[in-house]
Coordinates of C-alpha atoms in Angstrom, one line a residue:
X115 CA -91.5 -41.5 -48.6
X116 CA -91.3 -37.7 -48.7
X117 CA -92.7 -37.5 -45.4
X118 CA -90.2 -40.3 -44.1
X119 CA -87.3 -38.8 -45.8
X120 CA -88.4 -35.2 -44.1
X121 CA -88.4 -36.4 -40.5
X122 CA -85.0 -38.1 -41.3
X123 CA -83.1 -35.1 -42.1
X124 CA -85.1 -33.2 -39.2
X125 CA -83.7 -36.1 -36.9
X126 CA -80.1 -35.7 -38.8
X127 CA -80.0 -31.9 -38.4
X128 CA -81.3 -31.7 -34.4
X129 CA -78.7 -34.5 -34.0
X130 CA -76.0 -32.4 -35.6
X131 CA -77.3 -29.5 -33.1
X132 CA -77.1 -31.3 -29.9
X133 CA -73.1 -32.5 -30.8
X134 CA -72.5 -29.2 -31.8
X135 CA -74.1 -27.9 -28.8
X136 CA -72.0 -30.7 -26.8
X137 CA -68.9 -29.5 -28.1
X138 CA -69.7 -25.8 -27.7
X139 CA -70.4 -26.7 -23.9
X140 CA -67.0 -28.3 -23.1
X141 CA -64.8 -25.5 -25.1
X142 CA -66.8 -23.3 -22.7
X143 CA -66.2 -25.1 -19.6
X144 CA -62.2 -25.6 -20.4
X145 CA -61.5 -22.3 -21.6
X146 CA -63.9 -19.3 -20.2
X147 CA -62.9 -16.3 -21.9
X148 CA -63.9 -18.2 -25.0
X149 CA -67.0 -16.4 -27.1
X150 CA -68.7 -18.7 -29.4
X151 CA -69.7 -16.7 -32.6
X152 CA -72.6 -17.3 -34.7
X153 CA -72.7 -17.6 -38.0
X154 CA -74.1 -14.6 -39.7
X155 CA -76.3 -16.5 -42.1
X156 CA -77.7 -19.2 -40.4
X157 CA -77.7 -17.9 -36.5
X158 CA -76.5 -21.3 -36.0
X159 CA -73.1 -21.6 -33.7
X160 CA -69.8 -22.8 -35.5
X161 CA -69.4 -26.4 -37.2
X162 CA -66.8 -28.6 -35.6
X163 CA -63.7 -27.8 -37.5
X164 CA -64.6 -24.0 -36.7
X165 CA -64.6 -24.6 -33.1
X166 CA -61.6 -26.5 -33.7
X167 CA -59.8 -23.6 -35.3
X168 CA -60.3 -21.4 -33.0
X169 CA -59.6 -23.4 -30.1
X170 CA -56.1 -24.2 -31.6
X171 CA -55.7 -20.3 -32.2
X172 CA -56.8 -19.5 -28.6
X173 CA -54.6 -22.3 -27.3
X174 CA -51.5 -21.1 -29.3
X175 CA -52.2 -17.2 -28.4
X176 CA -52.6 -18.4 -24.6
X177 CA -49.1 -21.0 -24.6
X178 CA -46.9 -21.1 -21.8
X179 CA -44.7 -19.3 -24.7
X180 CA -47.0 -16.5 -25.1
X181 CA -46.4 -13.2 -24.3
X182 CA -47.5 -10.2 -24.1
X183 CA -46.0 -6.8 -24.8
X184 CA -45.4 -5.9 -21.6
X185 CA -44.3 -9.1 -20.6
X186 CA -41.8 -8.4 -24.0
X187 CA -40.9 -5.0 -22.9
X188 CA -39.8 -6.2 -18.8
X189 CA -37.7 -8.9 -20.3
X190 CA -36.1 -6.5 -22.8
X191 CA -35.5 -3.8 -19.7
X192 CA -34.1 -6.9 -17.5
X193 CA -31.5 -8.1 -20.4
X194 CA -30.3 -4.4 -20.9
X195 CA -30.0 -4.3 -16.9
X196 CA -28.1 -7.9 -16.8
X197 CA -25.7 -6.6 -19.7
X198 CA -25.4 -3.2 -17.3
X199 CA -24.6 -5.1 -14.8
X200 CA -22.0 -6.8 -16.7
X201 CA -20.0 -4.3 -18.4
X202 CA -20.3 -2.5 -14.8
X203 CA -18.6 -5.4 -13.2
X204 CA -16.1 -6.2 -16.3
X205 CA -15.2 -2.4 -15.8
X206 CA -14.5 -2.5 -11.8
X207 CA -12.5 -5.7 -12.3
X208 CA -10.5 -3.6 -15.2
X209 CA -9.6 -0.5 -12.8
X210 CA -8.9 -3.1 -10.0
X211 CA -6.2 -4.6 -11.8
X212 CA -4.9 -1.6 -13.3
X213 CA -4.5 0.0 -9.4
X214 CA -2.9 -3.5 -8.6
X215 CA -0.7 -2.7 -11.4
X216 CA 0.3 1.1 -10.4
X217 CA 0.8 -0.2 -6.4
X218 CA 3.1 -3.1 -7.8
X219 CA 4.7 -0.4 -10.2
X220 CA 5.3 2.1 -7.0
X221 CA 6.2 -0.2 -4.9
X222 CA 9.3 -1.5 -7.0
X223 CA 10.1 1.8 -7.7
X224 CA 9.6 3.2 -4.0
X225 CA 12.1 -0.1 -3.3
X226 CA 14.6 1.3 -6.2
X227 CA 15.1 4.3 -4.4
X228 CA 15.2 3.3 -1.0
X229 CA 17.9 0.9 -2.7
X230 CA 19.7 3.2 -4.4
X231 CA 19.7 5.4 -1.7
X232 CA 21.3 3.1 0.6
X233 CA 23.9 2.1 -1.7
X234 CA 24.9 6.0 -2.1
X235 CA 25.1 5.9 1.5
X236 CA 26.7 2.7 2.4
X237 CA 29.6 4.5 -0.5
X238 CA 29.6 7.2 1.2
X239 CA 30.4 5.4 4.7
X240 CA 32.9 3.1 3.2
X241 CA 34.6 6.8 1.8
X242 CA 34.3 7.8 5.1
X243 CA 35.7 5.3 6.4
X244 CA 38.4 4.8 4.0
X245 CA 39.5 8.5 4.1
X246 CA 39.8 7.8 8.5
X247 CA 42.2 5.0 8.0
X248 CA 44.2 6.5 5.6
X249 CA 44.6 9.8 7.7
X250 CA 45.0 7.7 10.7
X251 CA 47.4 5.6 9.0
X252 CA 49.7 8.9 7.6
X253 CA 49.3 10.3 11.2
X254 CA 50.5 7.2 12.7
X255 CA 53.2 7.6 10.5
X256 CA 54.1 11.0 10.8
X257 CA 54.2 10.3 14.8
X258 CA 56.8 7.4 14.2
X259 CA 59.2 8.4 11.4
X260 CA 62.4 10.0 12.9
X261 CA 63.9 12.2 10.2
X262 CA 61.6 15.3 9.3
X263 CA 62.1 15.7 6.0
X264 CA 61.3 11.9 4.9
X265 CA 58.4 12.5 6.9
X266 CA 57.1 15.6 5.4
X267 CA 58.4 14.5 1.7
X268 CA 56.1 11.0 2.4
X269 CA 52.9 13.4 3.7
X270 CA 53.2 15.4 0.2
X271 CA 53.1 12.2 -1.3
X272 CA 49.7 10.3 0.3
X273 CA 47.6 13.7 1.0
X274 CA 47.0 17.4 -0.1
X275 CA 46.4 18.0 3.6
X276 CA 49.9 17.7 5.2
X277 CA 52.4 20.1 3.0
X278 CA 52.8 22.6 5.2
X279 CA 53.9 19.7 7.8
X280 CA 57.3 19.9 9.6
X281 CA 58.2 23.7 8.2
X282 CA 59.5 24.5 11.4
X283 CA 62.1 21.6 11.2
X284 CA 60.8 19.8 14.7
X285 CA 61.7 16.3 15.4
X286 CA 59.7 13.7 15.5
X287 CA 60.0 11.2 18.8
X288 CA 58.9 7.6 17.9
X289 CA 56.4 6.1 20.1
X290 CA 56.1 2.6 18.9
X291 CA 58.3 0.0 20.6
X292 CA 61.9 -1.3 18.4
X293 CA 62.1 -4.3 16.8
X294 CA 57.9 -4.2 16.0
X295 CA 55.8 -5.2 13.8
X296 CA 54.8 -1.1 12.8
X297 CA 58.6 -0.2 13.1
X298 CA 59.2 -2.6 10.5
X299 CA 56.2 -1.1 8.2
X300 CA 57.1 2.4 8.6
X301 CA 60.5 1.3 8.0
X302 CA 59.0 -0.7 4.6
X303 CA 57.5 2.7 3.8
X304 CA 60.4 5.2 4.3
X305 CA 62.5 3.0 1.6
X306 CA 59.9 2.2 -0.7
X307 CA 60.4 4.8 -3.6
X308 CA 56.9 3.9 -5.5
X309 CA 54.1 6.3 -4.6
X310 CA 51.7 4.1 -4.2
X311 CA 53.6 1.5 -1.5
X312 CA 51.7 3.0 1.1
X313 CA 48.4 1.4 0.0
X314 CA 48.3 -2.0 1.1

């Protein structure tokens, strides 16, 4: 029975080596870079759930979410670069809308003054041009009115510019045909007593 019992657990234990032996093989052959370690005390390889554990190890240190630190360190250098990139772009789009601002700005107030300009000079004309008529107007009527002194008492009336009109005493000769439509308005004018009848 002894001797029975002794070949037994020799057959048990060389069967236990060949599986373990099997199993060592194929960890080998699907991962390389694998190293089977013997155990120190028995210079037998690992059991099964020792080959097990370090296959799950290796297989979580070797994931396709693994990395390694330089892997860690380029993807830490590329999201500093992205947020660069970022803040560089944010910042050109800032000063692009701030120069759209100042040209808008300058523009209204380049527009203002060109405006305002014109205005002062369109006044200016329509002085101008008032100042003309009345002067033409008062010489017309200087030309036309036959008594002197009605004449020169109307010019000190409209204008600073004719006082010194008809000192000599001259006559006037009316050029302006009778019975007219400016005989009757000089006439309107001469005896008109208000100042400012001469303004339409």
């Amino acid at each position: 029975m002894k001797h029975r019992n002794a070949r037994h657990e020799d057959a048990k234990s060389r069967r236990e080596r060949l599986w373990n032996e099997r199993q060592n093989y194929f960890t080998t052959k699907m991962q390389p870079e694998t190293r089977i370690v013997t155990r120190p005390s028995t210079g037998l390889p690992p059991s099964k759930h020792e080959a097990q554990a370090s296959k799950s190890a290796i297989s979580e240190n070797s994931g396709p979410h693994f990395r390694t630190e330089m892997q860690l360190q380029l993807a830490a250098l590329q999201s500093l670069q992205r947020v660069q990139t970022a803040r560089k772009k944010e910042l050109i789009e800032h000063k692009s809308i701030e120069m759209a601002k100042q040209l808008r700005q300058q523009r209204n107030e380049d527009a203002l003054k060109k405006n305002s300009k014109m205005a002062v000079k369109r006044l200016r004309n329509w002085n101008e041009k008032q100042k003309l008529e009345e002067e033409s107007e008062l010489a017309y009527l200087l030309q036309n009115i036959k008594p002197a002194a009605e004449a020169v008492h109307l010019a000190q009336l409209l204008s600073s510019r004719w006082k010194d009109v008809g000192k000599e005493g001259g006559g006037f000769k009316s050029c302006i045909p009778q019975h007219s439509r400016q005989e009757m308005r000089v006439q309107f004018l001469l005896d008109n007593q208000r100042i400012g009848a001469f303004y339409p």
